Amino acid sequence: MKTIQHWINGSPADGTDTAPVFNPATGAEQARVVLGSAADVDAAVTAAARAFETWSESSLTQRTQVMFAFRQLLVEHEEELGRIISAEHGKTVDDARGEITRGREVVEFACGLGDVLKGSFSDQVSRGIDVHNFRQPLGVVAGITPFNFPAMVPLWMHPMAIATGNTFILKPSERDPSAANFVADLYKQAGLPDGVFNVVHGGKDAVDAILTHPGIEAVSFVGSTPIAKYVHETATSHGKRVQALGGAKNHAVVLPDADLEFAANHITAGAYGSAGERCMAVSVAVAVGDAADRLAGILERKAREVKVGPGDTPGTEMGPLVTKAAQERVENAVGTAATQGATVVVDGRGLKVDGHEEGFFTGPSLLDHVTTDMDAYKEELFGPVLAIVRADSLDQAIDLINANPYGNGTALFTASGEAARRFQRNIHVGMIGINVPVPVPMSYYSFGGWKDSLIGDNPIHGPEGIRFYTRPKVVTTRWPQQAQQVSAGFNFPTSN
């Protein structure tokens, strides 16, 4: 059986303990992944620190040339990487290719850092004195990433860090670890020096070693809110910068004036795509006024039409969940919703796919008449479950969303510009879609929610990513003529 190793200083590195990696479509163990220890993290930090000495002094042209080559390799190997992701995560190959494309957009942004990293210059701020500023890399930085996007979320981190002159250690999810090693090999083919990009696999031991290691300057994290809080608290207490993105409960509001067929079609894709295992998945449809009954009927029809099967089978729209435990948790949540008074309009529990009876499949579930005190509303289910909550007005819908502890993404379906403007100004959510169900911003904007969806104040990629992985210097200069004598003052310096 294949063993997935660490990648340290440009080559595979072995470990001692291992954990199973499953094929979610069959339920069978298909590989073992090594579990990193504090010693493995220290070895990666040592390699990265040594590489930083030269990589941080490389020219911007050299760094962007590597990014251009890396970007091209991602294009050429998209199908292969997509199938690796599908085999370990369970999502469809098409969906996996989609996440690679969205991650590649950050690489393309990193290719253009020459313009973004330009500093500023002020001439003659005082007699004979000029001021300019520039940004420098931090050093060794790390990323801790979730299972649901094994390519895209790491690509939101390491291209930004590496292109700005840092060296990087990635700790991917142990559930689908192979994509990280595949990307590491692409970097090597692109000409990235050994030690600049490293991969340490593992669980909590590896995470804690990263959060506390004195040689790591910054940590980026995407995952659940409780773990994001733990990461932020632990890493900041050890003097590190932290990006910590947490969970979500994303609402899509549908007004009576919306095209309900259009809205339901996109909400269905947003809810059940990738089996709902997205931090930007639509998990709540807020049906306003007399749109409710009509919308519920269309959503029911579309949920029943979703084609569930193995991710590598043509025509499949939704694959299995990532683990048996995830399958059981989602199906238990549907049962709990029914006991708490929700109407189970479409029940995805107990689905069996021919030839894959042991796979971790569950079908789309649609719940109606869900209230805000039910567990199906309060908890992040992270599965193919869509809850319909009914509201009397747009203002009531806004108040409902603002009262939710999460604030990652939200959407409004309407034909009214006034309603859209009122919604986007009054909603307490970081990323908003108007007739767009999953409003993930482009790479030249930053990604980050509000409230419990972002711990601290550091969003990811885009301009915020540049600021996170660099620190500024301001230089004040004077070049007096040799014959000129300039008297020094003992008072606080001013521009006079």
Coordinates of C-alpha atoms in Angstrom, one line a residue:
M1 CA 0.0 0.0 0.0
K2 CA 1.2 3.5 -0.9
T3 CA 2.7 5.6 1.9
I4 CA 2.4 9.4 1.5
Q5 CA 5.5 11.0 3.0
H6 CA 6.5 14.5 4.1
W7 CA 8.2 16.8 1.6
I8 CA 11.2 18.5 3.2
N9 CA 14.0 20.4 1.6
G10 CA 13.0 19.3 -1.9
S11 CA 12.5 15.5 -1.5
P12 CA 10.3 13.0 0.3
A13 CA 10.9 12.4 4.0
D14 CA 9.7 9.5 6.0
G15 CA 7.9 9.4 9.3
T16 CA 7.1 6.9 12.0
D17 CA 3.4 6.7 12.7
T18 CA 0.9 6.6 9.9
A19 CA -2.9 7.0 9.5
P20 CA -5.3 5.6 6.8
V21 CA -6.4 7.5 3.8
F22 CA -9.7 6.3 2.4
N23 CA -11.5 6.4 -1.0
P24 CA -14.8 7.9 0.0
A25 CA -16.6 6.4 -3.0
T26 CA -15.7 2.8 -1.9
G27 CA -15.0 3.2 1.8
A28 CA -11.8 1.3 1.3
E29 CA -8.4 2.3 2.7
Q30 CA -6.2 3.2 -0.3
A31 CA -3.0 4.6 1.3
R32 CA -1.2 5.5 4.5
V33 CA 0.0 9.0 5.4
V34 CA 2.8 9.7 7.8
L35 CA 2.0 11.7 10.9
G36 CA 4.4 14.5 11.6
S37 CA 6.0 15.0 15.0
A38 CA 7.7 18.1 16.6
A39 CA 10.9 16.8 15.2
D40 CA 9.5 16.7 11.7
V41 CA 8.3 20.2 12.0
D42 CA 11.7 21.3 13.3
A43 CA 13.4 19.6 10.3
A44 CA 11.1 21.5 7.9
V45 CA 11.8 24.8 9.8
T46 CA 15.5 24.2 9.6
A47 CA 15.4 23.6 5.8
A48 CA 13.1 26.6 5.3
A49 CA 15.2 28.9 7.4
R50 CA 18.3 28.0 5.4
A51 CA 16.5 28.5 2.2
F52 CA 15.2 31.9 3.3
E53 CA 18.7 33.3 3.5
T54 CA 19.0 33.1 -0.3
W55 CA 15.4 33.2 -1.4
S56 CA 14.7 36.4 0.4
E57 CA 17.6 38.0 -1.5
S58 CA 16.5 36.7 -4.9
S59 CA 15.2 39.3 -7.4
L60 CA 11.5 39.9 -7.8
T61 CA 12.0 38.8 -11.5
Q62 CA 13.4 35.5 -10.3
R63 CA 10.5 34.9 -8.0
T64 CA 7.8 35.8 -10.5
Q65 CA 9.5 33.6 -13.2
V66 CA 9.1 30.7 -10.9
M67 CA 5.4 31.6 -10.4
F68 CA 4.9 31.8 -14.2
A69 CA 6.4 28.4 -14.6
F70 CA 4.4 27.0 -11.7
R71 CA 1.2 28.4 -13.1
Q72 CA 1.8 26.7 -16.5
L73 CA 2.5 23.4 -14.8
L74 CA -0.8 23.7 -12.9
V75 CA -2.6 24.1 -16.3
E76 CA -0.8 21.1 -17.8
H77 CA -1.5 18.8 -14.9
E78 CA -5.0 20.0 -14.0
E79 CA -6.6 16.7 -15.0
E80 CA -4.2 14.6 -13.1
L81 CA -4.3 16.7 -9.9
G82 CA -8.1 16.8 -10.2
R83 CA -8.3 13.1 -10.2
I84 CA -6.0 12.8 -7.2
I85 CA -8.3 15.2 -5.3
S86 CA -11.4 13.3 -6.3
A87 CA -10.0 10.0 -5.3
E88 CA -9.2 11.2 -1.7
H89 CA -11.9 13.8 -1.1
G90 CA -14.8 12.4 -3.0
K91 CA -15.8 15.5 -5.0
T92 CA -16.4 15.2 -8.7
V93 CA -13.4 15.6 -11.0
D94 CA -15.0 18.6 -12.6
D95 CA -15.4 20.2 -9.2
A96 CA -11.8 19.4 -8.4
R97 CA -10.7 21.0 -11.6
G98 CA -12.7 24.1 -10.6
E99 CA -10.9 24.5 -7.3
I100 CA -7.6 24.2 -9.1
T101 CA -8.6 27.0 -11.4
R102 CA -9.7 29.3 -8.6
G103 CA -6.4 28.5 -6.8
R104 CA -4.4 29.2 -9.9
E105 CA -5.9 32.7 -10.0
V106 CA -3.9 33.5 -6.9
V107 CA -0.8 32.3 -8.6
E108 CA -1.6 34.6 -11.5
F109 CA -2.0 37.5 -9.0
A110 CA 1.4 36.5 -7.5
C111 CA 2.9 36.7 -11.0
G112 CA 2.1 40.4 -11.1
L113 CA 3.6 41.3 -7.7
G114 CA 6.0 43.7 -9.3
D115 CA 3.4 46.4 -9.5
V116 CA 1.7 45.5 -6.1
L117 CA 5.0 45.6 -4.2
K118 CA 6.0 49.1 -5.4
G119 CA 6.7 51.4 -2.5
S120 CA 6.3 55.2 -2.4
F121 CA 8.8 58.1 -2.4
S122 CA 8.5 61.6 -1.1
D123 CA 11.0 64.2 -2.3
Q124 CA 12.2 67.1 -0.2
V125 CA 10.1 66.4 2.9
S126 CA 12.5 68.8 4.6
R127 CA 15.5 70.6 3.3
G128 CA 17.7 68.0 1.6
I129 CA 15.7 65.1 3.1
D130 CA 13.7 62.4 1.2
V131 CA 11.6 59.6 2.5
H132 CA 10.7 56.2 0.9
N133 CA 9.2 52.9 2.0
F134 CA 9.3 49.3 0.9
R135 CA 8.2 45.9 2.2
Q136 CA 10.3 42.9 3.2
P137 CA 9.4 39.2 3.8
L138 CA 8.9 37.8 7.3
G139 CA 10.9 34.6 7.1
V140 CA 9.6 31.1 7.6
V141 CA 5.8 31.0 7.5
A142 CA 3.3 28.1 7.7
G143 CA -0.2 27.2 6.5
I144 CA -2.6 24.7 8.1
T145 CA -5.4 23.8 5.7
P146 CA -8.7 21.8 5.6
F147 CA -9.8 18.7 3.8
N148 CA -12.5 20.4 1.7
F149 CA -10.2 22.2 -0.7
P150 CA -6.9 20.3 -0.7
A151 CA -5.5 22.4 -3.6
M152 CA -7.3 25.7 -3.6
V153 CA -7.0 26.8 0.0
P154 CA -3.2 26.1 0.1
L155 CA -2.9 28.0 -3.2
W156 CA -4.5 31.0 -1.4
M157 CA -1.5 31.0 0.9
H158 CA 1.8 29.7 -0.4
P159 CA 2.1 31.6 -3.8
M160 CA 1.6 34.9 -1.9
A161 CA 4.1 33.9 0.8
I162 CA 6.7 32.6 -1.6
A163 CA 6.4 35.4 -4.2
T164 CA 7.0 38.0 -1.5
G165 CA 10.2 36.2 -0.5
N166 CA 9.2 34.0 2.4
T167 CA 9.7 30.2 2.7
F168 CA 6.7 28.1 3.5
I169 CA 5.6 25.0 5.5
L170 CA 2.3 23.4 4.6
K171 CA 0.4 21.1 7.0
P172 CA -2.5 19.8 4.9
S173 CA -5.4 17.7 6.1
E174 CA -4.4 14.1 6.7
R175 CA -7.7 13.0 5.1
D176 CA -6.6 14.0 1.5
P177 CA -2.9 14.7 1.7
S178 CA -1.7 13.7 -1.8
A179 CA -2.5 17.0 -3.5
A180 CA 0.1 18.8 -1.3
N181 CA 2.9 16.5 -2.4
F182 CA 1.9 16.8 -6.1
V183 CA 2.0 20.6 -5.8
A184 CA 5.4 20.4 -4.1
D185 CA 6.8 18.4 -7.1
L186 CA 5.3 21.0 -9.5
Y187 CA 7.2 23.7 -7.6
K188 CA 10.4 21.8 -8.0
Q189 CA 9.8 21.4 -11.7
A190 CA 9.2 25.1 -11.9
G191 CA 12.6 25.9 -10.5
L192 CA 11.8 26.7 -6.9
P193 CA 14.9 26.1 -4.8
D194 CA 14.8 23.3 -2.3
G195 CA 13.5 24.2 1.2
V196 CA 11.4 27.1 0.0
F197 CA 8.2 24.9 0.0
N198 CA 7.9 22.1 2.5
V199 CA 5.0 19.7 3.4
V200 CA 4.6 18.2 6.9
H201 CA 1.6 15.8 7.2
G202 CA -0.1 15.0 10.5
G203 CA -2.7 15.9 13.1
K204 CA -2.7 17.9 16.3
D205 CA 1.0 17.1 17.2
A206 CA 2.1 18.7 14.0
V207 CA -0.3 21.6 14.3
D208 CA 0.9 22.4 17.9
A209 CA 4.5 22.2 16.9
I210 CA 3.9 24.8 14.1
L211 CA 1.9 27.1 16.4
T212 CA 4.7 27.1 19.0
H213 CA 7.9 26.8 17.0
P214 CA 10.1 29.9 17.6
G215 CA 11.4 29.7 14.0
I216 CA 8.0 30.3 12.4
E217 CA 7.0 33.9 12.0
A218 CA 3.4 33.6 10.8
V219 CA 0.6 31.0 10.5
S220 CA -2.3 30.9 8.1
F221 CA -5.3 28.7 9.0
V222 CA -8.6 27.8 7.4
G223 CA -11.0 25.4 9.3
S224 CA -13.7 25.3 11.9
T225 CA -14.3 28.3 14.2
P226 CA -13.3 26.5 17.5
I227 CA -10.0 25.4 16.0
A228 CA -9.5 28.9 14.4
K229 CA -9.9 30.4 17.9
Y230 CA -7.4 27.9 19.3
V231 CA -4.9 28.5 16.5
H232 CA -5.2 32.3 16.9
E233 CA -4.8 32.3 20.6
T234 CA -1.9 29.8 20.7
A235 CA 0.1 31.3 17.8
T236 CA -0.3 34.9 18.8
S237 CA 0.7 34.0 22.4
H238 CA 3.9 32.7 20.8
G239 CA 4.5 36.0 19.0
K240 CA 3.3 35.0 15.5
R241 CA 1.1 36.8 13.0
V242 CA -2.1 34.8 12.3
Q243 CA -4.7 34.5 9.6
A244 CA -7.5 32.4 11.1
L245 CA -10.6 31.8 9.0
G246 CA -13.4 29.8 10.7
G247 CA -16.8 28.3 9.9
A248 CA -19.9 29.6 8.3
K249 CA -23.7 29.5 8.1
N250 CA -24.4 31.1 4.7
H251 CA -27.9 32.4 3.9
A252 CA -29.4 33.0 0.5
V253 CA -32.4 35.4 0.7
V254 CA -35.0 35.1 -2.1
L255 CA -37.5 38.0 -2.6
P256 CA -40.9 37.5 -4.3
D257 CA -39.7 39.6 -7.3
A258 CA -36.8 37.2 -8.0
D259 CA -36.7 34.8 -10.9
L260 CA -37.5 31.8 -8.7
E261 CA -36.4 29.1 -11.2
F262 CA -33.0 31.0 -11.6
A263 CA -32.7 31.4 -7.8
A264 CA -33.5 27.8 -7.0
N265 CA -31.2 26.5 -9.7
H266 CA -28.2 28.4 -8.2
I267 CA -29.1 27.8 -4.6
T268 CA -29.3 24.0 -5.3
A269 CA -25.8 24.1 -6.8
G270 CA -24.5 26.2 -4.0
A271 CA -26.0 23.9 -1.4
Y272 CA -25.2 20.5 -2.8
G273 CA -22.1 21.1 -4.8
S274 CA -19.0 19.3 -3.3
A275 CA -21.6 17.6 -1.1
G276 CA -22.0 20.8 0.9
E277 CA -18.4 20.5 2.2
R278 CA -17.6 24.2 1.5
C279 CA -17.2 27.1 3.9
M280 CA -19.1 29.1 1.3
A281 CA -21.9 26.6 0.7
V282 CA -25.5 27.9 0.9
S283 CA -27.0 26.1 3.9
V284 CA -30.0 28.3 4.5
A285 CA -32.5 29.6 2.0
V286 CA -34.5 32.5 3.5
A287 CA -37.8 32.7 1.6
V288 CA -39.5 36.0 1.9
G289 CA -43.2 36.5 1.8
D290 CA -45.2 34.7 -0.8
A291 CA -42.1 33.4 -2.5
A292 CA -41.8 30.7 0.2
D293 CA -44.2 28.0 -1.0
R294 CA -43.3 28.4 -4.7
L295 CA -39.5 28.4 -3.9
A296 CA -39.9 25.3 -1.7
G297 CA -41.6 23.4 -4.5
I298 CA -38.9 24.3 -7.1
L299 CA -36.1 23.5 -4.6
E300 CA -37.7 20.1 -3.9
R301 CA -37.8 19.3 -7.6
K302 CA -34.2 20.3 -8.2
A303 CA -32.9 18.5 -5.1
R304 CA -34.4 15.2 -6.4
E305 CA -32.7 15.7 -9.8
V306 CA -29.2 15.9 -8.4
K307 CA -27.1 13.0 -9.7
V308 CA -25.2 11.4 -6.9
G309 CA -22.3 9.0 -7.6
P310 CA -18.5 8.4 -7.6
G311 CA -16.6 11.6 -8.4
D312 CA -14.8 10.1 -11.4
T313 CA -18.0 8.9 -13.1
P314 CA -19.1 11.2 -16.0
G315 CA -22.4 12.9 -15.2
T316 CA -22.1 12.8 -11.5
E317 CA -23.0 16.1 -9.9
M318 CA -22.4 15.2 -6.2
G319 CA -20.0 12.7 -4.7
P320 CA -19.7 11.1 -1.3
L321 CA -18.8 12.8 2.0
V322 CA -15.2 12.6 2.9
T323 CA -15.4 10.1 5.8
K324 CA -17.9 7.6 7.4
A325 CA -18.0 9.9 10.4
A326 CA -19.1 12.8 8.3
Q327 CA -21.8 10.8 6.7
E328 CA -23.2 9.7 10.0
R329 CA -23.0 13.2 11.4
V330 CA -25.0 14.7 8.5
E331 CA -27.6 12.0 8.5
N332 CA -28.1 12.3 12.3
A333 CA -28.6 16.0 11.8
V334 CA -31.4 15.4 9.4
G335 CA -33.1 13.1 11.9
T336 CA -32.6 15.6 14.7
A337 CA -34.2 18.3 12.5
A338 CA -37.3 16.1 12.0
T339 CA -37.7 15.5 15.8
Q340 CA -37.4 19.3 16.4
G341 CA -40.3 20.1 14.1
A342 CA -38.7 20.7 10.7
T343 CA -40.4 19.2 7.6
V344 CA -38.1 16.8 5.8
V345 CA -39.1 17.6 2.2
V346 CA -36.3 15.5 0.6
D347 CA -34.6 12.9 2.7
G348 CA -31.1 12.0 1.6
R349 CA -30.4 9.4 4.3
G350 CA -29.6 5.8 3.5
L351 CA -28.6 6.4 -0.1
K352 CA -26.8 3.4 -1.7
V353 CA -25.0 3.8 -5.0
D354 CA -24.8 0.6 -7.1
G355 CA -21.4 -0.9 -7.0
H356 CA -20.3 1.4 -4.2
E357 CA -22.5 0.3 -1.4
E358 CA -19.7 0.9 1.2
G359 CA -19.1 4.4 0.0
F360 CA -19.8 7.4 2.3
F361 CA -22.8 8.6 0.3
T362 CA -25.8 10.5 1.4
G363 CA -28.2 12.2 -0.9
P364 CA -29.4 15.9 -0.9
S365 CA -31.7 16.7 2.0
L366 CA -34.1 19.6 2.0
L367 CA -35.7 20.8 5.2
D368 CA -38.6 23.3 5.4
H369 CA -40.2 25.3 8.2
V370 CA -36.8 25.5 10.0
T371 CA -36.6 28.0 12.8
T372 CA -33.6 29.7 14.3
D373 CA -33.7 27.6 17.5
M374 CA -33.3 24.3 15.7
D375 CA -29.9 22.6 15.5
A376 CA -30.1 22.3 11.7
Y377 CA -30.1 26.1 11.7
K378 CA -27.6 26.8 14.5
E379 CA -24.9 24.3 13.6
E380 CA -22.5 24.2 10.6
L381 CA -23.5 20.8 9.2
F382 CA -20.9 20.8 6.4
G383 CA -23.0 18.4 4.3
P384 CA -25.7 18.4 1.6
V385 CA -28.5 19.7 3.8
L386 CA -30.4 22.9 2.8
A387 CA -32.8 24.5 5.3
I388 CA -35.6 26.8 4.3
V389 CA -36.4 29.5 6.8
R390 CA -39.4 31.8 6.1
A391 CA -39.4 35.5 6.7
D392 CA -42.1 38.1 6.2
S393 CA -39.9 40.9 4.8
L394 CA -36.4 41.7 3.6
D395 CA -35.7 43.7 6.8
Q396 CA -36.7 40.6 8.9
A397 CA -34.4 38.5 6.8
I398 CA -31.5 41.0 7.3
D399 CA -32.1 41.0 11.1
L400 CA -32.2 37.1 11.1
I401 CA -28.8 36.9 9.3
N402 CA -27.3 39.7 11.4
A403 CA -28.2 37.8 14.6
N404 CA -26.3 34.7 13.4
P405 CA -22.9 34.3 15.0
Y406 CA -21.3 33.6 11.6
G407 CA -20.7 36.2 8.9
N408 CA -18.8 34.5 6.0
G409 CA -21.0 34.8 2.9
T410 CA -24.5 35.7 2.0
A411 CA -26.6 36.2 -1.2
L412 CA -29.7 38.0 -2.2
F413 CA -31.9 37.0 -5.2
T414 CA -34.0 40.0 -6.4
A415 CA -34.8 42.2 -9.4
S416 CA -34.8 45.3 -7.2
G417 CA -31.8 47.5 -7.2
E418 CA -33.1 49.3 -4.1
A419 CA -33.5 46.0 -2.2
A420 CA -30.0 44.9 -3.2
R421 CA -28.5 48.2 -2.1
R422 CA -30.3 48.1 1.2
F423 CA -29.2 44.5 1.7
Q424 CA -25.5 45.0 1.0
R425 CA -25.3 48.1 3.2
N426 CA -27.1 46.7 6.2
I427 CA -26.0 43.1 6.3
H428 CA -23.2 42.1 8.8
V429 CA -21.4 39.7 6.5
G430 CA -18.0 40.0 4.8
M431 CA -18.7 38.6 1.4
I432 CA -22.0 39.3 -0.4
G433 CA -23.5 38.1 -3.7
I434 CA -26.4 39.8 -5.5
N435 CA -28.0 37.0 -7.6
V436 CA -24.7 35.2 -7.1
P437 CA -25.0 32.3 -4.6
V438 CA -21.3 31.7 -3.7
P439 CA -19.6 35.1 -3.6
V440 CA -16.0 34.0 -3.5
P441 CA -14.0 37.1 -4.6
M442 CA -11.5 37.2 -7.3
S443 CA -7.8 36.8 -6.3
Y444 CA -7.1 40.5 -6.5
Y445 CA -9.6 41.1 -3.7
S446 CA -9.2 39.5 -0.3
F447 CA -11.3 36.6 1.2
G448 CA -12.6 36.9 4.7
G449 CA -15.8 37.0 6.7
W450 CA -17.0 38.8 9.7
K451 CA -17.9 37.7 13.3
D452 CA -17.0 34.1 14.1
S453 CA -16.0 33.4 10.5
L454 CA -12.8 35.4 10.9
I455 CA -10.8 35.3 14.1
G456 CA -8.6 38.4 14.3
D457 CA -8.4 40.8 11.5
N458 CA -6.3 39.3 8.7
P459 CA -8.2 38.1 5.6
I460 CA -6.5 35.9 3.0
H461 CA -4.9 36.5 -0.4
G462 CA -5.2 39.7 -2.5
P463 CA -3.9 43.0 -1.0
E464 CA -4.4 41.7 2.6
G465 CA -2.3 38.7 1.8
I466 CA 0.6 41.0 0.6
R467 CA 0.4 42.9 3.9
F468 CA 0.2 39.7 5.9
Y469 CA 3.3 38.1 4.5
T470 CA 5.5 41.3 4.5
R471 CA 6.4 44.1 6.9
P472 CA 7.1 47.7 5.9
K473 CA 10.3 49.8 6.3
V474 CA 10.4 53.6 6.1
V475 CA 13.7 55.1 5.2
T476 CA 14.5 58.8 5.8
T477 CA 17.7 60.0 3.9
R478 CA 19.9 63.0 3.7
W479 CA 22.9 63.4 1.4
P480 CA 24.5 66.7 2.3
Q481 CA 27.2 68.3 0.1
Q482 CA 30.6 67.5 1.5
A483 CA 31.5 71.2 2.1
Q484 CA 28.1 72.0 3.7
Q485 CA 27.9 71.8 7.4
V486 CA 24.4 70.9 8.8
S487 CA 23.9 71.7 12.5
A488 CA 22.0 69.1 14.5
G489 CA 19.2 70.0 16.8
F490 CA 18.5 68.4 20.2
N491 CA 14.8 69.0 20.0
F492 CA 12.4 66.4 18.4
P493 CA 13.0 66.5 14.6
T494 CA 10.3 68.1 12.4
S495 CA 10.0 69.0 8.8
N496 CA 11.0 72.6 9.3

